[in-house]
Amino acid sequence: MSLGGLDASGCNLAGVVLEHVDLDGCRLDRADLHQAVFAGCTLVGTSLDEARLEEARFHECRLDQATLKRARLAKASFSACSINRADFREADLKDSVFSQGVVQDCTFSGANIDFTAFVDVHLVRPDFSATRLHRPVLLKADLTGADLTGASFYLAVLHETRLAGMDLEGLDFRLSQFMNADLSGARLTGANLTQCNFQGADLGG
């Protein structure tokens, strides 16, 4: 079914279930979509700015070039999704989960990343600039090429995460876990590594 181009801005669609629906180019700004389910849907270029998406579930969806600026995504889940060049600036991603998909060239600048989890995700060149990552969980994530300018990590879990060759100078990683992480060639000058755990990490130059 195709709803491409639909303007449903501000509509109450809480709990809606959409399966294999084309939502490309739709305008869903400020819509209430909390606890909505999207399965096998395409949301290419879809605008979800300031939408309510708490506890929403996206499974095997495409969100390429979607905009979710200031969207409320607490406890939302994105499983096996393709998310390329999406805009999550200033979104609330507290307790949300990205798993087993591709998140490439997306911007998370200024987003609330508190207990947000990226699990077995191909995370390519994310923009975390000016972002406070509080207790994020990154398992087997690849942060190579990420923009971490002005980012702050605290109590981060970075198990088996790739940070090889990254410029981490001056960043705050207090109480973070780097177990089996790849930090080979990373620049850590001036970084705050108080009580960090590097068990099994590759710190080779």
Coordinates of N, CA and C in Angstrom, one line a residue:
M1 N 0.8 -1.2 0.0 CA 0.0 0.0 0.0 C 0.9 1.2 0.0
S2 N 0.5 2.3 -0.7 CA 1.3 3.5 -0.8 C 0.5 4.7 -0.3
L3 N 1.1 5.3 0.7 CA 0.6 6.6 1.2 C 1.6 7.7 1.0
G4 N 2.5 7.5 0.0 CA 3.6 8.4 -0.3 C 3.1 9.8 -0.5
G5 N 3.8 10.8 0.2 CA 3.4 12.2 0.0 C 2.3 12.7 0.9
L6 N 1.7 11.8 1.7 CA 0.6 12.2 2.6 C 1.0 13.2 3.6
D7 N 0.2 14.2 3.9 CA 0.5 15.2 4.9 C -0.5 14.8 6.1
A8 N 0.1 14.2 7.2 CA -0.7 13.9 8.4 C 0.0 14.6 9.6
S9 N 0.5 15.8 9.3 CA 1.1 16.5 10.4 C 0.1 16.8 11.5
G10 N 0.6 16.5 12.8 CA -0.2 16.8 13.9 C -1.4 15.8 14.2
C11 N -1.5 14.8 13.4 CA -2.6 13.8 13.6 C -2.3 12.8 14.7
N12 N -3.3 12.3 15.3 CA -3.2 11.3 16.4 C -3.3 10.0 15.8
L13 N -2.1 9.3 15.7 CA -2.0 8.0 15.1 C -1.4 7.0 16.2
A14 N -1.6 7.3 17.4 CA -1.0 6.5 18.5 C -1.4 5.0 18.3
G15 N -0.4 4.1 18.4 CA -0.6 2.7 18.4 C -0.9 2.1 17.0
V16 N -0.8 2.9 16.0 CA -1.1 2.4 14.6 C -0.2 1.3 14.2
V17 N -0.6 0.3 13.5 CA 0.2 -0.8 13.0 C 0.3 -0.7 11.5
L18 N 1.4 -0.5 10.9 CA 1.6 -0.3 9.5 C 2.6 -1.4 9.0
E19 N 2.2 -2.2 8.1 CA 3.0 -3.3 7.5 C 3.2 -3.1 6.0
H20 N 4.4 -3.0 5.6 CA 4.7 -2.9 4.1 C 4.0 -1.8 3.5
V21 N 4.1 -0.6 4.1 CA 3.4 0.6 3.6 C 4.5 1.5 3.1
D22 N 4.2 2.1 2.0 CA 5.1 3.2 1.4 C 4.7 4.5 2.0
L23 N 5.6 5.0 2.8 CA 5.4 6.3 3.5 C 6.4 7.4 3.0
D24 N 7.0 7.1 1.8 CA 8.1 8.0 1.3 C 7.5 9.4 1.2
G25 N 8.3 10.3 1.7 CA 8.0 11.7 1.5 C 6.8 12.2 2.3
C26 N 6.3 11.4 3.2 CA 5.1 11.9 4.0 C 5.6 12.9 5.0
R27 N 4.6 13.8 5.4 CA 4.8 14.7 6.5 C 4.0 14.3 7.7
L28 N 4.8 13.9 8.7 CA 4.2 13.4 10.0 C 4.7 14.3 11.1
D29 N 5.1 15.5 10.8 CA 5.6 16.4 11.9 C 4.6 16.6 13.0
R30 N 5.1 16.5 14.2 CA 4.3 16.7 15.4 C 3.1 15.7 15.6
A31 N 3.1 14.6 14.7 CA 2.1 13.6 14.9 C 2.3 12.8 16.1
D32 N 1.2 12.3 16.7 CA 1.3 11.4 17.8 C 1.3 9.9 17.3
L33 N 2.5 9.4 17.4 CA 2.8 8.0 16.9 C 3.3 7.1 18.0
H34 N 3.1 7.5 19.2 CA 3.7 6.7 20.3 C 3.1 5.3 20.3
Q35 N 4.0 4.3 20.5 CA 3.6 2.9 20.5 C 3.2 2.4 19.1
A36 N 3.5 3.1 18.0 CA 3.2 2.7 16.7 C 4.2 1.6 16.3
V37 N 3.7 0.8 15.3 CA 4.5 -0.3 14.8 C 4.7 -0.1 13.3
F38 N 5.9 -0.1 12.8 CA 6.2 0.0 11.4 C 7.0 -1.2 11.0
A39 N 6.5 -2.1 10.2 CA 7.1 -3.3 9.8 C 7.3 -3.4 8.3
G40 N 8.5 -3.4 7.8 CA 8.8 -3.5 6.4 C 8.3 -2.3 5.6
C41 N 8.3 -1.2 6.3 CA 7.8 0.1 5.6 C 9.0 0.9 5.1
T42 N 8.7 1.7 4.1 CA 9.7 2.7 3.6 C 9.3 4.1 4.0
L43 N 10.3 4.8 4.6 CA 10.0 6.1 5.1 C 11.1 7.0 4.5
V44 N 11.4 6.9 3.2 CA 12.5 7.6 2.6 C 12.1 9.1 2.5
G45 N 12.9 10.0 3.0 CA 12.6 11.4 3.0 C 11.4 11.8 3.8
T46 N 10.9 10.9 4.6 CA 9.7 11.3 5.5 C 10.1 12.2 6.6
S47 N 9.2 13.2 6.8 CA 9.5 14.2 7.9 C 8.7 13.8 9.1
L48 N 9.5 13.6 10.2 CA 8.9 13.2 11.5 C 9.4 14.2 12.6
D49 N 9.6 15.4 12.2 CA 10.2 16.4 13.1 C 9.2 16.6 14.3
E50 N 9.7 16.6 15.5 CA 8.9 16.8 16.7 C 7.7 15.8 16.9
A51 N 7.8 14.7 16.2 CA 6.7 13.7 16.4 C 6.9 13.0 17.7
R52 N 5.8 12.5 18.2 CA 5.8 11.6 19.4 C 5.9 10.2 18.9
L53 N 7.1 9.6 19.3 CA 7.4 8.2 18.8 C 7.9 7.4 20.0
E54 N 7.4 7.7 21.2 CA 7.9 6.9 22.4 C 7.4 5.5 22.2
E55 N 8.3 4.5 22.4 CA 8.0 3.1 22.4 C 7.5 2.6 21.0
A56 N 7.8 3.4 20.0 CA 7.5 3.0 18.6 C 8.5 1.9 18.2
R57 N 8.0 1.0 17.3 CA 8.9 0.0 16.8 C 9.0 0.0 15.3
F58 N 10.3 0.0 14.8 CA 10.6 0.0 13.4 C 11.3 -1.3 13.1
H59 N 10.8 -2.2 12.3 CA 11.4 -3.4 12.0 C 11.6 -3.6 10.4
E60 N 12.8 -3.8 10.0 CA 13.1 -3.9 8.6 C 12.5 -2.8 7.7
C61 N 12.7 -1.6 8.2 CA 12.3 -0.4 7.5 C 13.4 0.4 6.9
R62 N 13.1 1.2 5.9 CA 14.1 2.1 5.3 C 13.7 3.5 5.8
L63 N 14.7 4.2 6.4 CA 14.5 5.6 6.8 C 15.5 6.5 6.2
D64 N 16.0 6.2 5.0 CA 17.0 7.0 4.4 C 16.5 8.4 4.2
Q65 N 17.3 9.4 4.6 CA 17.1 10.8 4.5 C 15.8 11.3 5.2
A66 N 15.4 10.4 6.2 CA 14.2 10.9 7.0 C 14.7 11.9 8.0
T67 N 13.8 12.8 8.4 CA 14.2 13.8 9.4 C 13.3 13.6 10.6
L68 N 14.0 13.5 11.8 CA 13.4 13.3 13.1 C 13.9 14.3 14.1
K69 N 14.1 15.5 13.6 CA 14.6 16.6 14.5 C 13.7 16.8 15.7
R70 N 14.2 16.8 16.9 CA 13.5 17.0 18.1 C 12.3 16.0 18.3
A71 N 12.4 14.9 17.6 CA 11.4 13.8 17.8 C 11.5 13.2 19.2
R72 N 10.4 12.7 19.7 CA 10.4 12.1 21.1 C 10.5 10.6 20.9
L73 N 11.6 10.0 21.0 CA 11.9 8.6 20.6 C 12.3 7.7 21.8
A74 N 11.9 8.2 23.0 CA 12.3 7.4 24.2 C 11.7 6.0 24.1
K75 N 12.6 5.0 24.3 CA 12.2 3.6 24.3 C 11.8 3.1 23.0
A76 N 12.1 3.8 21.9 CA 11.8 3.3 20.5 C 12.8 2.3 20.1
S77 N 12.5 1.4 19.2 CA 13.4 0.4 18.7 C 13.5 0.4 17.2
F78 N 14.7 0.2 16.7 CA 15.0 0.2 15.2 C 15.7 -1.1 15.0
S79 N 15.1 -2.2 14.5 CA 15.7 -3.5 14.3 C 15.8 -3.8 12.8
A80 N 17.0 -4.2 12.4 CA 17.3 -4.6 11.0 C 16.8 -3.5 10.0
C81 N 17.0 -2.2 10.4 CA 16.6 -1.1 9.5 C 17.8 -0.6 8.7
S82 N 17.5 0.1 7.6 CA 18.5 0.8 6.8 C 18.2 2.3 7.1
I83 N 19.2 3.0 7.7 CA 19.0 4.4 8.1 C 20.2 5.1 7.5
N84 N 20.1 5.8 6.4 CA 21.2 6.5 5.8 C 20.8 8.0 5.7
R85 N 21.8 8.8 6.2 CA 21.7 10.3 6.1 C 20.4 10.8 6.8
A86 N 19.9 10.1 7.8 CA 18.8 10.6 8.6 C 19.2 11.7 9.6
D87 N 18.3 12.5 10.0 CA 18.6 13.7 10.8 C 17.9 13.5 12.2
F88 N 18.7 13.2 13.2 CA 18.1 13.0 14.6 C 18.6 14.1 15.5
R89 N 18.8 15.3 14.9 CA 19.3 16.4 15.8 C 18.3 16.8 16.9
E90 N 18.9 16.8 18.1 CA 18.1 17.2 19.3 C 16.9 16.3 19.6
A91 N 16.9 15.1 19.0 CA 15.9 14.1 19.3 C 16.1 13.5 20.7
D92 N 15.0 13.1 21.3 CA 15.2 12.4 22.6 C 15.2 10.9 22.4
L93 N 16.4 10.3 22.5 CA 16.6 8.9 22.2 C 16.9 8.1 23.5
K94 N 16.4 8.6 24.6 CA 16.7 7.9 25.9 C 16.1 6.5 25.8
D95 N 16.9 5.5 26.2 CA 16.5 4.1 26.3 C 16.1 3.5 24.9
S96 N 16.4 4.1 23.8 CA 16.1 3.5 22.5 C 17.1 2.5 22.1
V97 N 16.8 1.7 21.2 CA 17.7 0.6 20.7 C 17.8 0.5 19.2
F98 N 19.0 0.5 18.7 CA 19.3 0.3 17.3 C 20.0 -1.1 17.2
S99 N 19.4 -2.0 16.5 CA 20.0 -3.3 16.4 C 20.0 -3.9 15.0
Q100 N 21.1 -4.6 14.7 CA 21.3 -5.4 13.5 C 20.9 -4.7 12.2
G101 N 21.3 -3.5 12.1 CA 21.0 -2.8 10.8 C 22.1 -1.9 10.4
V102 N 21.8 -0.9 9.6 CA 22.9 0.0 9.1 C 22.4 1.4 9.4
V103 N 23.3 2.1 10.1 CA 23.1 3.5 10.5 C 24.3 4.3 9.9
Q104 N 24.1 5.0 8.8 CA 25.2 5.5 8.0 C 25.0 7.0 7.8
D105 N 26.0 7.8 8.0 CA 26.0 9.2 7.8 C 24.9 10.0 8.4
C106 N 24.5 9.5 9.6 CA 23.3 10.2 10.3 C 23.9 11.2 11.3
T107 N 23.1 12.2 11.5 CA 23.5 13.2 12.5 C 22.7 13.1 13.8
F108 N 23.4 13.0 14.9 CA 22.7 13.0 16.2 C 23.1 14.2 17.0
S109 N 23.6 15.2 16.4 CA 24.1 16.4 17.1 C 23.0 16.9 18.1
G110 N 23.4 17.1 19.3 CA 22.6 17.6 20.3 C 21.5 16.7 20.8
A111 N 21.4 15.5 20.4 CA 20.4 14.5 20.8 C 20.6 14.0 22.2
N112 N 19.6 13.6 22.9 CA 19.6 13.0 24.2 C 19.9 11.5 24.0
I113 N 21.2 11.1 24.3 CA 21.6 9.7 24.1 C 21.9 9.2 25.5
D114 N 20.9 8.9 26.2 CA 21.0 8.4 27.6 C 20.5 6.9 27.6
F115 N 21.4 6.0 27.9 CA 21.1 4.6 27.8 C 20.7 4.1 26.4
T116 N 21.0 4.9 25.4 CA 20.7 4.5 24.0 C 21.7 3.4 23.7
A117 N 21.2 2.4 23.0 CA 22.0 1.2 22.6 C 22.1 1.0 21.1
F118 N 23.3 0.8 20.7 CA 23.6 0.4 19.3 C 24.2 -1.0 19.4
V119 N 23.5 -2.0 19.0 CA 23.9 -3.4 19.2 C 24.1 -4.1 17.8
D120 N 25.3 -4.5 17.6 CA 25.6 -5.2 16.3 C 25.1 -4.4 15.1
V121 N 25.3 -3.1 15.1 CA 24.9 -2.2 14.1 C 26.1 -1.8 13.3
H122 N 25.9 -1.7 12.0 CA 27.0 -1.1 11.1 C 26.8 0.4 11.2
L123 N 27.5 1.0 12.2 CA 27.4 2.5 12.5 C 28.5 3.2 11.8
V124 N 28.2 3.9 10.7 CA 29.2 4.4 9.8 C 29.1 6.0 9.8
R125 N 30.2 6.6 10.2 CA 30.4 8.0 10.2 C 29.3 8.8 10.8
P126 N 28.8 8.4 12.0 CA 27.8 9.2 12.7 C 28.3 10.5 13.2
D127 N 27.4 11.5 13.2 CA 27.8 12.8 13.7 C 27.3 13.0 15.1
F128 N 28.2 12.8 16.1 CA 27.8 13.0 17.5 C 28.3 14.3 18.0
S129 N 28.6 15.2 17.2 CA 29.2 16.5 17.6 C 28.3 17.2 18.6
A130 N 28.9 17.8 19.6 CA 28.1 18.6 20.6 C 27.0 17.7 21.3
T131 N 27.3 16.4 21.4 CA 26.3 15.5 22.0 C 26.8 14.9 23.3
R132 N 26.0 14.9 24.3 CA 26.3 14.3 25.6 C 25.8 12.9 25.5
L133 N 26.7 11.9 25.4 CA 26.4 10.5 25.4 C 26.5 10.0 26.8
H134 N 25.4 9.9 27.5 CA 25.3 9.5 28.9 C 24.9 8.0 29.0
R135 N 25.8 7.2 29.4 CA 25.5 5.7 29.6 C 25.1 5.1 28.2
P136 N 25.7 5.4 27.1 CA 25.3 4.7 25.9 C 25.9 3.3 25.8
V137 N 25.2 2.4 25.1 CA 25.7 1.1 25.0 C 26.0 0.9 23.5
L138 N 27.3 0.6 23.2 CA 27.7 0.4 21.8 C 28.4 -1.0 21.7
L139 N 27.7 -2.0 21.2 CA 28.3 -3.3 21.2 C 28.6 -3.7 19.7
K140 N 29.9 -4.0 19.4 CA 30.3 -4.3 18.1 C 30.0 -3.2 17.1
A141 N 30.0 -2.0 17.6 CA 29.8 -0.8 16.7 C 31.1 -0.4 16.1
D142 N 31.0 0.2 14.9 CA 32.2 0.8 14.2 C 32.0 2.3 14.2
L143 N 32.9 3.0 15.0 CA 32.8 4.4 15.0 C 33.8 5.1 14.2
T144 N 34.5 4.3 13.3 CA 35.5 4.9 12.4 C 34.9 6.0 11.6
G145 N 35.6 7.2 11.6 CA 35.1 8.3 10.8 C 34.0 9.1 11.5
A146 N 33.6 8.7 12.7 CA 32.6 9.5 13.4 C 33.1 10.9 13.8
D147 N 32.1 11.9 13.8 CA 32.4 13.2 14.2 C 32.1 13.3 15.7
L148 N 33.1 13.4 16.5 CA 32.9 13.4 18.0 C 33.3 14.8 18.6
T149 N 33.4 15.8 17.7 CA 33.8 17.1 18.2 C 32.9 17.6 19.3
G150 N 33.5 17.9 20.4 CA 32.7 18.4 21.5 C 31.8 17.4 22.2
A151 N 31.9 16.1 21.8 CA 31.0 15.1 22.4 C 31.5 14.8 23.8
S152 N 30.6 14.3 24.7 CA 31.0 13.9 26.0 C 30.4 12.5 26.3
F153 N 31.3 11.5 26.6 CA 30.9 10.2 26.9 C 31.0 10.0 28.5
Y154 N 30.1 9.3 29.0 CA 30.1 9.1 30.5 C 29.4 7.7 30.8
L155 N 30.1 6.9 31.5 CA 29.6 5.5 31.8 C 29.3 4.8 30.5
A156 N 30.0 5.0 29.4 CA 29.7 4.3 28.1 C 30.2 2.9 28.2
V157 N 29.4 2.0 27.5 CA 29.8 0.6 27.3 C 30.1 0.5 25.8
L158 N 31.4 0.2 25.6 CA 31.9 0.2 24.2 C 32.6 -1.2 23.9
H159 N 31.9 -2.2 24.2 CA 32.4 -3.6 24.0 C 32.6 -3.9 22.6
E160 N 33.8 -4.3 22.2 CA 34.1 -4.7 20.9 C 33.8 -3.6 19.8
T161 N 33.9 -2.4 20.3 CA 33.6 -1.3 19.4 C 34.9 -0.8 18.7
R162 N 34.9 -0.4 17.5 CA 36.0 0.0 16.7 C 36.2 1.5 16.8
L163 N 37.3 1.9 17.3 CA 37.7 3.3 17.4 C 39.1 3.5 16.9
A164 N 39.5 2.6 16.1 CA 40.9 2.6 15.5 C 41.2 3.9 14.8
G165 N 42.3 4.6 15.1 CA 42.8 5.8 14.4 C 42.0 7.0 14.7
M166 N 41.0 6.9 15.7 CA 40.2 8.1 16.0 C 40.9 9.1 16.8
D167 N 40.5 10.4 16.6 CA 41.0 11.5 17.4 C 40.0 11.7 18.6
L168 N 40.5 11.2 19.8 CA 39.6 11.2 21.0 C 40.2 12.2 22.0
E169 N 41.1 13.1 21.5 CA 41.8 14.0 22.4 C 40.8 14.9 23.2
G170 N 41.0 14.9 24.5 CA 40.2 15.7 25.4 C 38.8 15.3 25.7
L171 N 38.4 14.1 25.2 CA 37.0 13.7 25.4 C 36.9 13.1 26.8
D172 N 35.6 13.2 27.3 CA 35.3 12.7 28.6 C 34.8 11.3 28.5
F173 N 35.6 10.3 29.0 CA 35.1 8.9 29.0 C 35.1 8.3 30.4
R174 N 34.9 9.1 31.4 CA 34.9 8.6 32.7 C 34.0 7.4 32.9
L175 N 34.6 6.4 33.7 CA 33.8 5.2 34.1 C 33.3 4.4 32.9
S176 N 34.0 4.5 31.7 CA 33.5 3.8 30.5 C 34.2 2.4 30.4
Q177 N 33.5 1.5 29.7 CA 34.0 0.1 29.5 C 34.4 -0.1 28.1
F178 N 35.7 -0.4 27.9 CA 36.3 -0.6 26.6 C 36.7 -2.0 26.3
M179 N 36.0 -3.0 26.9 CA 36.4 -4.4 26.8 C 36.4 -4.8 25.4
N180 N 37.6 -5.4 25.0 CA 37.8 -5.9 23.6 C 37.6 -4.9 22.5
A181 N 37.7 -3.6 22.9 CA 37.5 -2.5 21.9 C 38.8 -2.4 21.1
D182 N 38.7 -1.9 19.9 CA 39.9 -1.6 19.0 C 40.2 -0.1 19.1
L183 N 41.2 0.2 19.8 CA 41.7 1.6 20.0 C 43.1 1.8 19.3
S184 N 43.4 0.8 18.5 CA 44.8 0.9 17.9 C 44.9 2.2 17.1
G185 N 46.0 2.9 17.4 CA 46.3 4.2 16.7 C 45.4 5.3 17.1
A186 N 44.5 5.2 18.1 CA 43.6 6.3 18.5 C 44.4 7.3 19.3
R187 N 44.1 8.5 19.2 CA 44.7 9.6 19.9 C 43.9 9.9 21.1
L188 N 44.6 9.7 22.3 CA 43.9 9.8 23.6 C 44.4 10.9 24.4
T189 N 45.3 11.8 23.9 CA 45.9 12.9 24.6 C 44.9 13.7 25.3
G190 N 45.0 13.9 26.6 CA 44.1 14.8 27.4 C 42.7 14.2 27.6
A191 N 42.5 13.0 27.2 CA 41.1 12.4 27.4 C 41.0 12.1 28.9
N192 N 39.8 12.2 29.4 CA 39.5 11.8 30.8 C 39.1 10.3 30.8
L193 N 40.0 9.5 31.3 CA 39.8 8.0 31.3 C 39.7 7.5 32.7
T194 N 39.3 8.3 33.6 CA 39.2 7.9 35.0 C 38.3 6.7 35.2
Q195 N 38.9 5.7 35.9 CA 38.2 4.4 36.2 C 37.6 3.7 35.0
C196 N 38.3 3.8 33.8 CA 37.9 3.1 32.6 C 38.4 1.7 32.7
N197 N 37.7 0.8 32.0 CA 38.1 -0.6 31.9 C 38.5 -1.0 30.5
F198 N 39.8 -1.3 30.4 CA 40.4 -1.6 29.0 C 40.7 -3.1 28.9
Q199 N 40.0 -4.0 29.6 CA 40.3 -5.4 29.5 C 40.1 -5.9 28.1
G200 N 41.2 -6.5 27.6 CA 41.1 -7.1 26.3 C 41.2 -6.1 25.1
A201 N 41.3 -4.8 25.4 CA 41.3 -3.8 24.4 C 42.6 -3.7 23.6
D202 N 42.6 -3.4 22.4 CA 43.8 -3.2 21.5 C 44.2 -1.8 21.6
L203 N 45.3 -1.5 22.3 CA 45.8 -0.1 22.5 C 47.0 0.1 21.7
G204 N 47.3 -0.7 20.7 CA 48.5 -0.6 19.9 C 48.6 0.7 19.2
G205 N 49.8 1.2 19.1 CA 50.0 2.4 18.3 C 50.1 2.2 16.8

